PDB file of C-alpha atoms in Angstrom:
ATOM      1  CA  ASP A  24      27.200 -27.639  51.655  1.00 67.00           C
ATOM      2  CA  ALA A  25      23.587 -28.374  50.753  1.00 81.00           C
ATOM      3  CA  GLY A  26      23.318 -25.221  48.702  1.00 94.00           C
ATOM      4  CA  VAL A  27      20.528 -22.689  48.923  1.00 97.00           C
ATOM      5  CA  ILE A  28      17.480 -24.358  50.409  1.00 97.00           C
ATOM      6  CA  GLN A  29      13.984 -23.159  49.665  1.00 98.00           C
ATOM      7  CA  SER A  30      10.648 -24.279  51.000  1.00 97.00           C
ATOM      8  CA  PRO A  31       8.029 -25.150  50.099  1.00 97.00           C
ATOM      9  CA  ARG A  32       8.908 -26.448  46.639  1.00 97.00           C
ATOM     10  CA  HIS A  33       5.291 -26.202  45.582  1.00 97.00           C
ATOM     11  CA  GLU A  34       2.361 -24.342  47.029  1.00 97.00           C
ATOM     12  CA  VAL A  35      -1.186 -24.063  45.838  1.00 98.00           C
ATOM     13  CA  THR A  36      -3.398 -21.593  47.619  1.00 97.00           C
ATOM     14  CA  GLU A  37      -6.541 -19.614  47.127  1.00 97.00           C
ATOM     15  CA  MET A  38      -6.764 -15.942  46.390  1.00 97.00           C
ATOM     16  CA  GLY A  39      -6.663 -13.870  49.539  1.00 97.00           C
ATOM     17  CA  GLN A  40      -4.595 -16.314  51.554  1.00 97.00           C
ATOM     18  CA  GLU A  41      -1.236 -15.471  53.051  1.00 98.00           C
ATOM     19  CA  VAL A  42       1.793 -17.142  51.523  1.00 98.00           C
ATOM     20  CA  THR A  43       5.186 -17.443  53.168  1.00 98.00           C
ATOM     21  CA  LEU A  44       8.205 -18.651  51.241  1.00 98.00           C
ATOM     22  CA  ARG A  45      11.388 -19.535  53.065  1.00 98.00           C
ATOM     23  CA  CYS A  46      15.042 -19.533  52.185  1.00 98.00           C
ATOM     24  CA  LYS A  47      18.212 -20.748  53.847  1.00 98.00           C
ATOM     25  CA  PRO A  48      21.278 -19.312  52.121  1.00 97.00           C
ATOM     26  CA  ILE A  49      24.627 -21.028  51.851  1.00 97.00           C
ATOM     27  CA  SER A  50      26.465 -20.868  55.151  1.00 95.00           C
ATOM     28  CA  GLY A  51      28.916 -17.967  55.151  1.00 94.00           C
ATOM     29  CA  HIS A  52      27.227 -16.054  52.366  1.00 94.00           C
ATOM     30  CA  ASN A  53      26.391 -12.499  53.327  1.00 93.00           C
ATOM     31  CA  SER A  54      24.066 -11.452  50.513  1.00 93.00           C
ATOM     32  CA  LEU A  55      20.654 -12.873  49.705  1.00 95.00           C
ATOM     33  CA  PHE A  56      18.376 -12.232  46.762  1.00 95.00           C
ATOM     34  CA  TRP A  57      14.746 -12.974  45.941  1.00 97.00           C
ATOM     35  CA  TYR A  58      13.696 -13.361  42.311  1.00 96.00           C
ATOM     36  CA  ARG A  59      10.389 -14.128  40.634  1.00 97.00           C
ATOM     37  CA  GLN A  60      10.116 -15.903  37.289  1.00 96.00           C
ATOM     38  CA  THR A  61       7.147 -16.009  34.958  1.00 94.00           C
ATOM     39  CA  MET A  62       6.829 -16.744  31.278  1.00 90.00           C
ATOM     40  CA  MET A  63       5.681 -13.224  30.555  1.00 90.00           C
ATOM     41  CA  ARG A  64       8.210 -11.257  32.588  1.00 89.00           C
ATOM     42  CA  GLY A  65      11.164 -13.593  32.884  1.00 90.00           C
ATOM     43  CA  LEU A  66      13.404 -13.384  35.952  1.00 92.00           C
ATOM     44  CA  GLU A  67      12.732 -10.297  38.047  1.00 92.00           C
ATOM     45  CA  LEU A  68      14.801  -9.219  41.022  1.00 93.00           C
ATOM     46  CA  LEU A  69      12.433  -8.434  43.878  1.00 95.00           C
ATOM     47  CA  ILE A  70      14.758  -7.534  46.739  1.00 95.00           C
ATOM     48  CA  TYR A  71      18.215  -8.184  48.032  1.00 92.00           C
ATOM     49  CA  PHE A  72      19.887  -8.099  51.420  1.00 94.00           C
ATOM     50  CA  ASN A  73      23.457  -7.536  52.426  1.00 92.00           C
ATOM     51  CA  ASN A  74      24.459  -8.586  55.938  1.00 93.00           C
ATOM     52  CA  ASN A  75      20.761  -9.052  56.731  1.00 94.00           C
ATOM     53  CA  VAL A  76      19.904  -5.480  55.739  1.00 94.00           C
ATOM     54  CA  PRO A  77      17.597  -4.806  52.774  1.00 93.00           C
ATOM     55  CA  ILE A  78      19.592  -2.877  50.183  1.00 90.00           C
ATOM     56  CA  ASP A  79      17.219  -2.563  47.253  1.00 89.00           C
ATOM     57  CA  ASP A  80      13.533  -3.458  47.334  1.00 91.00           C
ATOM     58  CA  SER A  81      12.545  -1.480  44.269  1.00 89.00           C
ATOM     59  CA  GLY A  82      11.519  -4.675  42.531  1.00 90.00           C
ATOM     60  CA  MET A  83       8.903  -5.603  45.102  1.00 93.00           C
ATOM     61  CA  PRO A  84       5.628  -5.377  43.174  1.00 87.00           C
ATOM     62  CA  GLU A  85       3.472  -3.761  45.804  1.00 85.00           C
ATOM     63  CA  ASP A  86       2.702  -3.532  49.483  1.00 91.00           C
ATOM     64  CA  ARG A  87       1.288  -7.034  49.508  1.00 96.00           C
ATOM     65  CA  PHE A  88       4.852  -8.299  49.274  1.00 97.00           C
ATOM     66  CA  SER A  89       7.281  -8.163  52.174  1.00 97.00           C
ATOM     67  CA  ALA A  90      10.635  -9.783  52.865  1.00 97.00           C
ATOM     68  CA  LYS A  91      12.620 -10.222  56.026  1.00 97.00           C
ATOM     69  CA  MET A  92      15.995 -11.565  56.980  1.00 97.00           C
ATOM     70  CA  PRO A  93      16.076 -11.920  60.754  1.00 96.00           C
ATOM     71  CA  ASN A  94      19.483 -13.582  60.735  1.00 95.00           C
ATOM     72  CA  ALA A  95      22.228 -14.680  58.378  1.00 94.00           C
ATOM     73  CA  SER A  96      20.760 -18.121  57.822  1.00 95.00           C
ATOM     74  CA  PHE A  97      17.111 -17.424  57.123  1.00 96.00           C
ATOM     75  CA  SER A  98      14.886 -15.227  55.001  1.00 98.00           C
ATOM     76  CA  THR A  99      11.184 -15.114  54.227  1.00 98.00           C
ATOM     77  CA  LEU A 100       9.137 -13.649  51.409  1.00 98.00           C
ATOM     78  CA  LYS A 101       5.531 -13.065  52.348  1.00 98.00           C
ATOM     79  CA  ILE A 102       2.557 -12.277  50.154  1.00 97.00           C
ATOM     80  CA  GLN A 103      -0.576 -11.088  51.894  1.00 97.00           C
ATOM     81  CA  PRO A 104      -3.151 -11.242  50.464  1.00 96.00           C
ATOM     82  CA  SER A 105      -2.154 -13.393  47.504  1.00 97.00           C
ATOM     83  CA  GLU A 106      -3.669 -12.921  44.048  1.00 96.00           C
ATOM     84  CA  PRO A 107      -3.720 -15.163  40.956  1.00 97.00           C
ATOM     85  CA  ARG A 108      -1.230 -12.869  39.203  1.00 96.00           C
ATOM     86  CA  ASP A 109       1.319 -13.738  41.908  1.00 97.00           C
ATOM     87  CA  SER A 110       1.541 -17.241  40.476  1.00 97.00           C
ATOM     88  CA  ALA A 111       5.180 -17.772  39.564  1.00 97.00           C
ATOM     89  CA  VAL A 112       8.356 -19.540  40.553  1.00 98.00           C
ATOM     90  CA  TYR A 113      10.148 -17.679  43.309  1.00 98.00           C
ATOM     91  CA  PHE A 114      13.887 -18.160  43.550  1.00 98.00           C
ATOM     92  CA  CYS A 115      16.219 -17.333  46.366  1.00 97.00           C
ATOM     93  CA  ALA A 116      19.931 -16.878  45.716  1.00 96.00           C
ATOM     94  CA  SER A 117      22.944 -16.059  47.838  1.00 96.00           C
ATOM     95  CA  THR A 118      26.547 -14.984  47.436  1.00 93.00           C
ATOM     96  CA  LEU A 119      29.564 -13.945  49.441  1.00 90.00           C
ATOM     97  CA  ASP A 120      30.234 -10.311  48.643  1.00 84.00           C
ATOM     98  CA  VAL A 121      33.632  -9.229  49.891  1.00 77.00           C
ATOM     99  CA  GLY A 122      33.622  -5.983  47.983  1.00 76.00           C
ATOM    100  CA  GLY A 123      36.251  -5.030  45.471  1.00 77.00           C
ATOM    101  CA  ALA A 124      36.074  -5.388  41.732  1.00 78.00           C
ATOM    102  CA  GLY A 125      33.876  -7.791  39.867  1.00 80.00           C
ATOM    103  CA  ALA A 126      30.222  -8.704  39.713  1.00 84.00           C
ATOM    104  CA  ASN A 127      28.248 -10.866  42.079  1.00 87.00           C
ATOM    105  CA  VAL A 128      28.141 -14.583  41.308  1.00 92.00           C
ATOM    106  CA  LEU A 129      24.905 -15.996  42.607  1.00 94.00           C
ATOM    107  CA  THR A 130      24.013 -19.510  43.749  1.00 96.00           C
ATOM    108  CA  PHE A 131      20.318 -20.173  43.278  1.00 97.00           C
ATOM    109  CA  GLY A 132      17.978 -22.455  45.112  1.00 97.00           C
ATOM    110  CA  ALA A 133      15.618 -24.848  43.354  1.00 96.00           C
ATOM    111  CA  GLY A 134      12.733 -22.407  43.612  1.00 97.00           C
ATOM    112  CA  SER A 135       9.247 -22.381  45.072  1.00 98.00           C
ATOM    113  CA  ARG A 136       6.442 -22.775  42.566  1.00 98.00           C
ATOM    114  CA  LEU A 137       3.414 -20.807  43.718  1.00 98.00           C
ATOM    115  CA  THR A 138      -0.047 -21.222  42.247  1.00 98.00           C
ATOM    116  CA  VAL A 139      -2.784 -18.899  43.438  1.00 98.00           C
ATOM    117  CA  LEU A 140      -6.263 -19.991  42.405  1.00 97.00           C
TER     118      LEU A 140
ATOM    119  CA  LEU B   6      21.457  -0.103  33.253  1.00 54.00           C
ATOM    120  CA  ALA B   7      23.813  -1.797  30.844  1.00 57.00           C
ATOM    121  CA  LYS B   8      21.287  -3.442  28.557  1.00 82.00           C
ATOM    122  CA  THR B   9      22.140  -6.719  26.890  1.00 90.00           C
ATOM    123  CA  THR B  10      20.795  -8.188  23.675  1.00 92.00           C
ATOM    124  CA  GLN B  11      20.908 -11.900  22.907  1.00 95.00           C
ATOM    125  CA  PRO B  12      19.264 -14.091  20.292  1.00 96.00           C
ATOM    126  CA  ILE B  13      15.976 -15.455  21.559  1.00 95.00           C
ATOM    127  CA  SER B  14      16.749 -19.005  20.522  1.00 97.00           C
ATOM    128  CA  MET B  15      19.317 -21.223  18.835  1.00 97.00           C
ATOM    129  CA  ASP B  16      19.375 -24.812  17.654  1.00 97.00           C
ATOM    130  CA  SER B  17      22.432 -27.002  17.375  1.00 97.00           C
ATOM    131  CA  TYR B  18      23.240 -30.623  16.681  1.00 97.00           C
ATOM    132  CA  GLU B  19      24.980 -32.760  19.220  1.00 97.00           C
ATOM    133  CA  GLY B  20      28.752 -32.609  19.058  1.00 96.00           C
ATOM    134  CA  GLN B  21      28.905 -29.167  17.515  1.00 97.00           C
ATOM    135  CA  GLU B  22      30.447 -26.080  19.035  1.00 97.00           C
ATOM    136  CA  VAL B  23      27.885 -23.461  19.964  1.00 98.00           C
ATOM    137  CA  ASN B  24      28.608 -19.744  20.173  1.00 98.00           C
ATOM    138  CA  ILE B  25      26.088 -17.423  21.787  1.00 97.00           C
ATOM    139  CA  THR B  26      26.787 -13.739  21.358  1.00 96.00           C
ATOM    140  CA  CYS B  27      25.583 -11.029  23.693  1.00 95.00           C
ATOM    141  CA  SER B  28      25.620  -7.339  22.753  1.00 95.00           C
ATOM    142  CA  HIS B  29      26.200  -4.747  25.463  1.00 92.00           C
ATOM    143  CA  ASN B  30      26.986  -1.504  23.669  1.00 92.00           C
ATOM    144  CA  ASN B  31      26.828   0.712  26.757  1.00 89.00           C
ATOM    145  CA  ILE B  32      28.981  -1.420  29.025  1.00 90.00           C
ATOM    146  CA  ALA B  33      30.733   0.668  31.678  1.00 89.00           C
ATOM    147  CA  THR B  34      34.439   0.639  32.449  1.00 90.00           C
ATOM    148  CA  ASN B  35      34.078  -1.364  35.653  1.00 88.00           C
ATOM    149  CA  ASP B  36      31.426  -3.771  34.371  1.00 90.00           C
ATOM    150  CA  TYR B  37      32.011  -7.499  34.255  1.00 92.00           C
ATOM    151  CA  ILE B  38      30.231  -9.975  31.997  1.00 93.00           C
ATOM    152  CA  THR B  39      28.605 -12.961  33.641  1.00 94.00           C
ATOM    153  CA  TRP B  40      26.813 -15.913  32.063  1.00 96.00           C
ATOM    154  CA  TYR B  41      24.289 -18.228  33.678  1.00 97.00           C
ATOM    155  CA  GLN B  42      22.597 -21.425  32.496  1.00 97.00           C
ATOM    156  CA  GLN B  43      19.086 -22.424  33.480  1.00 97.00           C
ATOM    157  CA  PHE B  44      17.560 -25.860  33.014  1.00 96.00           C
ATOM    158  CA  PRO B  45      13.786 -26.340  33.190  1.00 91.00           C
ATOM    159  CA  SER B  46      12.453 -26.413  36.729  1.00 89.00           C
ATOM    160  CA  GLN B  47      15.786 -25.295  38.177  1.00 94.00           C
ATOM    161  CA  GLY B  48      17.368 -22.034  39.231  1.00 96.00           C
ATOM    162  CA  PRO B  49      20.031 -20.405  37.082  1.00 97.00           C
ATOM    163  CA  ARG B  50      23.553 -21.708  37.499  1.00 97.00           C
ATOM    164  CA  PHE B  51      26.717 -19.644  37.102  1.00 96.00           C
ATOM    165  CA  ILE B  52      28.827 -20.654  34.114  1.00 97.00           C
ATOM    166  CA  ILE B  53      31.556 -18.101  33.606  1.00 96.00           C
ATOM    167  CA  GLN B  54      32.571 -14.488  34.224  1.00 95.00           C
ATOM    168  CA  GLY B  55      35.090 -12.244  32.536  1.00 95.00           C
ATOM    169  CA  TYR B  56      36.257  -8.681  32.054  1.00 95.00           C
ATOM    170  CA  LYS B  57      38.303  -8.747  28.851  1.00 92.00           C
ATOM    171  CA  THR B  58      39.997 -11.037  26.338  1.00 90.00           C
ATOM    172  CA  LYS B  59      39.349 -14.717  26.955  1.00 96.00           C
ATOM    173  CA  VAL B  60      38.332 -16.766  29.946  1.00 96.00           C
ATOM    174  CA  THR B  61      38.089 -20.544  29.931  1.00 96.00           C
ATOM    175  CA  ASN B  62      36.909 -23.037  32.499  1.00 95.00           C
ATOM    176  CA  GLU B  63      35.862 -26.671  32.435  1.00 94.00           C
ATOM    177  CA  VAL B  64      32.430 -25.805  31.086  1.00 92.00           C
ATOM    178  CA  ALA B  65      32.846 -23.002  28.568  1.00 96.00           C
ATOM    179  CA  SER B  66      34.932 -20.215  27.123  1.00 97.00           C
ATOM    180  CA  LEU B  67      34.106 -16.536  27.100  1.00 98.00           C
ATOM    181  CA  PHE B  68      35.501 -14.306  24.386  1.00 97.00           C
ATOM    182  CA  ILE B  69      35.466 -10.548  24.889  1.00 97.00           C
ATOM    183  CA  PRO B  70      36.801  -8.229  22.165  1.00 96.00           C
ATOM    184  CA  ALA B  71      38.878  -5.187  22.959  1.00 95.00           C
ATOM    185  CA  ASP B  72      35.952  -2.759  22.807  1.00 95.00           C
ATOM    186  CA  ARG B  73      33.946  -4.993  25.177  1.00 95.00           C
ATOM    187  CA  LYS B  74      30.699  -4.085  23.424  1.00 95.00           C
ATOM    188  CA  SER B  75      29.881  -7.729  22.977  1.00 96.00           C
ATOM    189  CA  SER B  76      30.861 -11.114  24.321  1.00 96.00           C
ATOM    190  CA  THR B  77      30.568 -14.669  23.066  1.00 97.00           C
ATOM    191  CA  LEU B  78      29.904 -17.716  25.175  1.00 98.00           C
ATOM    192  CA  SER B  79      31.372 -20.793  23.530  1.00 98.00           C
ATOM    193  CA  LEU B  80      30.221 -24.294  24.431  1.00 97.00           C
ATOM    194  CA  PRO B  81      32.436 -26.988  22.941  1.00 94.00           C
ATOM    195  CA  ARG B  82      30.836 -30.143  21.569  1.00 93.00           C
ATOM    196  CA  VAL B  83      27.371 -29.715  23.011  1.00 97.00           C
ATOM    197  CA  SER B  84      25.269 -32.638  24.164  1.00 96.00           C
ATOM    198  CA  LEU B  85      21.544 -32.985  24.706  1.00 96.00           C
ATOM    199  CA  SER B  86      22.061 -32.057  28.351  1.00 95.00           C
ATOM    200  CA  ASP B  87      23.207 -28.588  27.321  1.00 96.00           C
ATOM    201  CA  THR B  88      19.664 -27.739  26.249  1.00 97.00           C
ATOM    202  CA  ALA B  89      18.862 -24.776  28.481  1.00 97.00           C
ATOM    203  CA  VAL B  90      18.389 -21.027  28.605  1.00 97.00           C
ATOM    204  CA  TYR B  91      21.598 -19.002  28.736  1.00 98.00           C
ATOM    205  CA  TYR B  92      21.649 -15.518  30.260  1.00 96.00           C
ATOM    206  CA  CYS B  93      24.221 -12.759  29.799  1.00 94.00           C
ATOM    207  CA  LEU B  94      24.506 -10.171  32.584  1.00 92.00           C
ATOM    208  CA  VAL B  95      26.601  -7.026  32.618  1.00 91.00           C
ATOM    209  CA  GLY B  96      27.510  -4.892  35.603  1.00 86.00           C
ATOM    210  CA  ASP B  97      29.592  -4.734  38.733  1.00 81.00           C
ATOM    211  CA  LYS B  98      28.922  -4.688  42.443  1.00 79.00           C
ATOM    212  CA  GLU B  99      28.932  -0.908  42.550  1.00 78.00           C
ATOM    213  CA  SER B 100      26.022  -0.808  40.136  1.00 75.00           C
ATOM    214  CA  GLY B 101      23.899  -2.595  42.671  1.00 73.00           C
ATOM    215  CA  ALA B 102      20.939  -4.381  41.227  1.00 71.00           C
ATOM    216  CA  ASN B 103      22.128  -3.621  37.709  1.00 68.00           C
ATOM    217  CA  ASN B 104      24.611  -6.484  37.828  1.00 74.00           C
ATOM    218  CA  LEU B 105      21.810  -8.784  38.879  1.00 83.00           C
ATOM    219  CA  PHE B 106      19.459  -8.118  35.964  1.00 85.00           C
ATOM    220  CA  PHE B 107      18.545 -11.154  33.870  1.00 88.00           C
ATOM    221  CA  GLY B 108      17.245 -10.389  30.406  1.00 85.00           C
ATOM    222  CA  THR B 109      15.277 -12.764  28.228  1.00 87.00           C
ATOM    223  CA  GLY B 110      18.199 -15.100  27.651  1.00 94.00           C
ATOM    224  CA  THR B 111      18.900 -17.437  24.745  1.00 97.00           C
ATOM    225  CA  ARG B 112      17.062 -20.726  24.588  1.00 97.00           C
ATOM    226  CA  LEU B 113      19.473 -23.323  23.220  1.00 98.00           C
ATOM    227  CA  THR B 114      18.026 -26.555  21.905  1.00 98.00           C
ATOM    228  CA  VAL B 115      20.445 -29.362  21.155  1.00 97.00           C
ATOM    229  CA  ILE B 116      19.165 -31.784  18.555  1.00 96.00           C
ATOM    230  CA  PRO B 117      20.216 -35.440  18.368  1.00 94.00           C
TER     231      PRO B 117
END
């Protein structure tokens, strides 16, 4: 398996522009997570899906951020309009959650580095 | 939220054993302890997970005392390539996002 695939790897855009980040989870995984990492705030969980349904989006900063998972093999994180403070590395992760005891073990993608000028 | 506390940074020489301790005083009965490693410009990578006593895999060992209020990640004979940030997470699936919370982590620097 190619792992979790994210695109683009790097994006530079101007304030006010729309940004769309994409993620392809590992085939067969049923849970998908979006994180944001900055030096100041570390790794923050933005939202996660289970079986394509958003379960917890309490980490989404504000209405400018939205995430969708139209099917089991694709998810997007959209920022509209983007602001300089959105500059960060955005990670997507996935796991197979079959319930039962234990904690989720996540497989992360390589990340998308966003710079908003 | 089961909060974790780790040292901000650690230095070690190549070839030494490194032990990183994580405190989680309010760990819940069903919580598991999970460790991740993150290299620069990469996403975190799962290292090891345990509930009690000792767990060992090809990468590391995890020691958990009986009270489970702390855990120690042990890396045997570190090399320069082990320089990374190590995160300790505590929780279980029932706690939802709580088992997915990454703290500040421990930045390990391995010195030649």
